[in-house]
Amino acid sequence: MINKLQGESNIDDLINQIKHQHGDEKKETVNQSNNNANSSDNLLQQFKSNFQQQKGKSQPHNLTQKKPEVNENLQQFKSKFQQQKQKSPQHKLTRNKPEVNENLHQFKQKFQQKQEAEREKFTHQNQEEIRYTEQRKQQQQKLLTRQAKKWLENLDEYSDEGLWFESFSHNYPSRLEAAIEYLAVLNASP
């Protein structure tokens, strides 16, 4: 019972202390609360911290004398809190506004178009690179084929190289293919 009386008297003391501290700052707090959506949270946090401080300093008081005053102070605090809550701007989701939705839709379309253009450009570049590589391979193959024909014409079949090449070419469908492979290896060597 005594603890209950002490707790309630602490609340009375705390409310009176808040009242005195914020008496002069009332107008300033109301102006700030209009500009700051979190002011009610700040006031509540301040109330809690003051209550915690007063709780640590608990002193016995007569509850029966201050009960009407406590109820009145709590009612005032509650009404101030409700007023601030009503005055504070409501945080509405702007994504439901038609103009925002339209802007987002346009941004999405532009982004998708840009991505598609980049994909097409990349695909085109890859196709060009593949085409260029294929042309280069074909040119190299033609050049190698001409070199192989010329090399076969000049090859002495009874020389060491000619005898070796004859045994080497048995593993290929034709002597020309064997010569192309042989020259490709020779050209690739440093």
Coordinates of C-alpha atoms in Angstrom, one line a residue:
M1 CA 0.0 0.0 0.0
I2 CA 2.8 2.4 0.9
N3 CA 4.6 1.5 -2.4
K4 CA 1.4 2.2 -4.3
L5 CA 1.1 5.6 -2.5
Q6 CA 4.7 6.4 -3.3
G7 CA 4.3 5.4 -6.9
E8 CA 1.2 7.6 -7.4
S9 CA 2.8 10.5 -5.5
N10 CA 5.8 10.2 -7.7
I11 CA 3.5 10.5 -10.7
D12 CA 2.0 13.7 -9.2
D13 CA 5.5 15.1 -8.5
L14 CA 6.6 14.2 -12.0
I15 CA 3.5 15.8 -13.7
N16 CA 3.9 18.9 -11.6
Q17 CA 7.6 19.1 -12.5
I18 CA 6.8 18.7 -16.2
K19 CA 4.1 21.3 -15.9
H20 CA 6.5 23.8 -14.4
Q21 CA 9.3 23.0 -16.9
H22 CA 7.1 23.2 -19.9
G23 CA 4.8 26.1 -18.8
D24 CA 7.0 28.7 -20.5
E25 CA 7.8 26.4 -23.5
K26 CA 4.2 25.6 -24.2
K27 CA 3.9 27.8 -27.3
E28 CA 7.3 26.8 -28.5
T29 CA 6.4 23.1 -28.2
V30 CA 3.1 23.5 -30.0
N31 CA 4.9 25.3 -32.9
Q32 CA 7.6 22.7 -33.0
S33 CA 5.0 19.9 -32.9
N34 CA 3.3 21.4 -36.0
N35 CA 6.6 21.3 -37.8
N36 CA 7.9 18.1 -36.4
A37 CA 5.9 14.9 -36.6
N38 CA 7.9 13.2 -33.9
S39 CA 7.3 15.9 -31.2
S40 CA 4.6 13.8 -29.5
D41 CA 7.1 11.0 -29.4
N42 CA 9.7 13.3 -27.9
L43 CA 7.3 14.6 -25.3
L44 CA 6.3 11.1 -24.3
Q45 CA 10.0 10.1 -24.1
Q46 CA 10.7 13.1 -21.9
F47 CA 7.8 12.2 -19.7
K48 CA 9.1 8.6 -19.4
S49 CA 12.6 9.8 -18.6
N50 CA 11.4 12.2 -16.0
F51 CA 9.2 9.5 -14.4
Q52 CA 12.2 7.2 -14.2
Q53 CA 14.3 9.9 -12.5
Q54 CA 11.5 10.6 -10.0
K55 CA 11.0 6.9 -9.4
G56 CA 14.6 6.7 -8.2
K57 CA 14.0 9.6 -5.8
S58 CA 10.8 8.2 -4.3
Q59 CA 9.6 10.0 -1.2
P60 CA 6.4 9.3 0.8
H61 CA 3.5 11.7 0.1
N62 CA -0.1 11.8 1.0
L63 CA -2.0 10.4 -1.9
T64 CA -5.5 11.4 -0.8
Q65 CA -4.7 15.1 -0.9
K66 CA -3.3 15.0 -4.5
K67 CA -5.6 12.4 -6.2
P68 CA -7.9 15.0 -7.9
E69 CA -4.9 17.0 -9.0
V70 CA -3.3 13.9 -10.5
N71 CA -6.4 13.1 -12.4
E72 CA -6.6 16.6 -13.7
N73 CA -2.9 16.6 -14.7
L74 CA -3.2 13.3 -16.4
Q75 CA -6.3 14.5 -18.3
Q76 CA -4.5 17.6 -19.4
F77 CA -1.5 15.6 -20.6
K78 CA -3.8 13.2 -22.4
S79 CA -5.6 16.0 -24.1
K80 CA -2.3 17.6 -25.2
F81 CA -1.1 14.3 -26.6
Q82 CA -4.3 13.8 -28.5
Q83 CA -4.2 17.4 -29.9
Q84 CA -0.6 16.9 -31.1
K85 CA -1.5 13.6 -32.6
Q86 CA -4.4 15.2 -34.5
K87 CA -2.3 18.2 -35.6
S88 CA 0.7 16.2 -36.7
P89 CA 0.7 15.4 -40.5
Q90 CA -0.5 12.0 -41.3
H91 CA 2.1 9.9 -43.2
K92 CA 0.2 8.9 -46.2
L93 CA 1.8 6.7 -48.8
T94 CA 2.4 8.8 -51.8
R95 CA 2.6 5.8 -54.1
N96 CA -1.2 5.8 -54.3
K97 CA -1.3 9.2 -55.9
P98 CA -2.0 9.1 -59.6
E99 CA 0.7 11.6 -60.6
V100 CA 3.3 9.6 -58.6
N101 CA 2.1 6.4 -60.2
E102 CA 2.3 7.9 -63.7
N103 CA 5.9 9.2 -63.0
L104 CA 7.0 5.8 -61.8
H105 CA 5.4 4.1 -64.7
Q106 CA 7.2 6.5 -67.2
F107 CA 10.5 6.0 -65.4
K108 CA 10.0 2.2 -65.5
Q109 CA 9.3 2.3 -69.2
K110 CA 12.3 4.5 -70.0
F111 CA 14.5 2.2 -67.9
Q112 CA 13.2 -0.9 -69.7
Q113 CA 13.7 0.7 -73.1
K114 CA 17.3 1.7 -72.2
Q115 CA 18.0 -1.9 -71.0
E116 CA 16.5 -3.3 -74.2
A117 CA 18.6 -0.9 -76.4
E118 CA 21.7 -1.9 -74.5
R119 CA 20.9 -5.6 -75.0
E120 CA 20.4 -5.1 -78.7
K121 CA 23.7 -3.1 -78.9
F122 CA 25.5 -5.9 -77.0
T123 CA 24.0 -8.6 -79.2
H124 CA 24.8 -6.7 -82.4
Q125 CA 28.4 -6.2 -81.2
N126 CA 28.7 -9.9 -80.4
Q127 CA 27.4 -10.8 -83.8
E128 CA 29.8 -8.5 -85.5
E129 CA 32.7 -10.0 -83.5
I130 CA 31.6 -13.5 -84.3
R131 CA 31.3 -12.6 -88.0
Y132 CA 34.7 -10.9 -88.0
T133 CA 36.3 -13.9 -86.3
E134 CA 34.7 -16.3 -88.8
Q135 CA 35.9 -14.3 -91.7
R136 CA 39.4 -14.2 -90.2
K137 CA 39.4 -17.9 -89.7
Q138 CA 38.2 -18.5 -93.3
Q139 CA 40.9 -16.2 -94.6
Q140 CA 43.6 -18.0 -92.5
Q141 CA 42.3 -21.4 -93.7
K142 CA 42.4 -20.2 -97.4
L143 CA 45.9 -18.9 -96.9
L144 CA 47.0 -22.1 -95.1
T145 CA 45.5 -24.2 -97.8
R146 CA 47.4 -22.3 -100.5
Q147 CA 50.6 -22.6 -98.5
A148 CA 50.0 -26.4 -98.0
K149 CA 49.4 -26.9 -101.8
K150 CA 52.6 -25.0 -102.6
W151 CA 54.5 -26.9 -99.9
L152 CA 53.3 -30.3 -101.2
E153 CA 54.4 -29.3 -104.7
N154 CA 57.9 -28.4 -103.5
L155 CA 58.3 -31.4 -101.1
D156 CA 60.9 -34.0 -102.1
E157 CA 59.3 -37.3 -101.4
Y158 CA 62.7 -39.0 -100.9
S159 CA 64.1 -36.5 -98.4
D160 CA 64.0 -37.1 -94.7
E161 CA 61.1 -34.6 -94.4
G162 CA 59.3 -36.2 -97.3
L163 CA 59.6 -39.7 -95.9
W164 CA 58.5 -38.5 -92.5
F165 CA 55.6 -36.7 -94.0
E166 CA 54.5 -39.8 -95.9
S167 CA 54.2 -41.8 -92.7
F168 CA 52.6 -38.8 -90.9
S169 CA 49.9 -38.3 -93.7
H170 CA 48.6 -41.9 -93.2
N171 CA 46.6 -40.7 -90.2
Y172 CA 44.7 -38.1 -92.3
P173 CA 42.0 -38.5 -95.0
S174 CA 44.2 -36.7 -97.5
R175 CA 47.8 -35.5 -97.9
L176 CA 46.4 -31.9 -98.2
E177 CA 44.7 -32.1 -94.8
A178 CA 47.9 -33.5 -93.3
A179 CA 50.0 -30.7 -94.8
I180 CA 47.5 -28.1 -93.6
E181 CA 47.8 -29.5 -90.0
Y182 CA 51.6 -29.7 -90.2
L183 CA 52.0 -26.2 -91.5
A184 CA 49.5 -24.8 -88.9
V185 CA 51.7 -26.3 -86.1
L186 CA 54.8 -25.0 -87.7
N187 CA 53.3 -21.5 -88.1
A188 CA 52.1 -21.5 -84.5
S189 CA 55.5 -22.3 -83.1
P190 CA 57.7 -19.3 -82.2

